[in-house]
């Protein structure tokens, strides 16, 4: 068999001679590879962002809501039944071994006023455990003390968005804001978390003691009750057990008979979010698959050109055979031609794909993630496409009868 | 031992209902150092004969031994090897690779040769020099005259030191003066390098350069006589 360097040289010359055709053939691969890289970057960026958001919500979360769930998952009577209490939250924390901590929630929207500024936000009545449950850290100030929860102190923690809109550059600590015209003293500022999975601004938030919320803000509609309880399980493995324990405990506490339905709903938040994450992964894969199809089309383009090329160069093949080219000499020549085409196309495609992904993130603000893995994958794949689609034309060429090839017009 | 030995060699083509006997029981021997002219009317089977003894085409029946080897039993690749090592082809239409320099054209047989990678350039240049084309080595075929192109083709046939050159109407596309130059070249190669030459021609003038003339008629070998120059 002839030596590699000269085969490569022969192939390169053949490609140079037909510049335009080579370029057009490559275009298919370029578009395919660029599409794969961009799609993977966008897809992985999106699923990564979702993972980050899940982490920002807090891990191993279960939420307990009042009202029952039907088999189809629709919650009934959520407005009507208000049967979750702060002591339910306390009991879950004390008695369920799989639970790390809990925080009651009594929330509502309200105008927050400071001086001449006012800002509509969501106010959560909760207790000192909330920061642990949601894995918040404080940018400044301090958390609630449990005795302040018991005494319904008029104090609050503000999210960054609220601070920005009410205080501008001023330090909010120890200032008094008015929530529904009730004065609250700012004792802390929450570190920013950014957007949630649903695109909500998680920093547009105010925390007050749940007791103060009941007494001064939202107690009128829900006397003595809370709207939900957030539960943090000890670990991801404990989630299912925690869910079970909560159900048993609440059924007992709410005196629900064996034939009766739950008057509450337990939702595994982490599981739901993981499902969303899963979905976004599938989406990313789907995008990549679509891009892969265009790579395949590019490969078929290469095969088409190589077939034309074989027909066009039948005489050349005949001459080479006459002077001693063997089956694999001819095959290699055409395969290498195809591989060079697809690798150069792949290289340009990678560069274009990376550039395009960067542009998307720069101008459209999409989160992208370009991994070496996706680059290697699409580059390697384009090489394979070259071998795969180059082989048939090469095979065809190598089987020609020397004299028929020589006589070809 | 004869270099070429055919025994009842046949080549039949079936086109539609009719059968063409392009070669009809041809038995002959050609020894090393001979210079044979193959003559006959158009369609008499000259080219077919050349292609079969050149291992470019397979006979339908009969046996053919080249240098003692029965080639009918050989694989495609073994035949390619034989063409590479033992046979140099010169065609009427030159059959050079387009858009490829004279030097690179001469190099091609060496690409398919086990030890061809050793001083390939020098060997190709040497062959071109023998044909007086050293200064044309970077020319493409379309930048060369017909005679020059045929000399490049002859250089290519020589580069592997093959003992046999098969030339199918090598002067068919050339004018008289150039034809004489090319034939003188074949005579020189035959006499100086002892290369065996089998050459197809229509023209009696050209055949006079050979030492032996064979005639084909309808695929049959009808005459075989020595020629005195
Ligand atoms: N591939 C083929 N299929 C069918 N018939 C063929 C084929 N090749 C050659 N023939 C026939 O075989 C016979 C011999 O052809 P060949 O080419 O050997 O003639 P030739 O003596 O070289 O003629 P010329 O002097 O015109 O070149 C012709 O009758 C031709 O029609
Ligand atoms: Mg002929």
XYZ file of C-alpha atoms and ligand atoms in Angstrom, chain B residues 43 45-48 92 168-169 200 202, ligand 2:
11
model
C -11.331 -4.049 -34.897
C -8.281 -7.316 -31.719
C -4.925 -5.550 -31.324
C -5.917 -3.432 -28.354
C -7.722 -6.346 -26.763
C -2.256 6.608 -27.968
C -0.893 0.895 -28.131
C -0.550 3.157 -31.160
C 0.515 -1.684 -31.859
C -1.626 0.779 -38.216
Mg -7.040 -0.329 -30.751
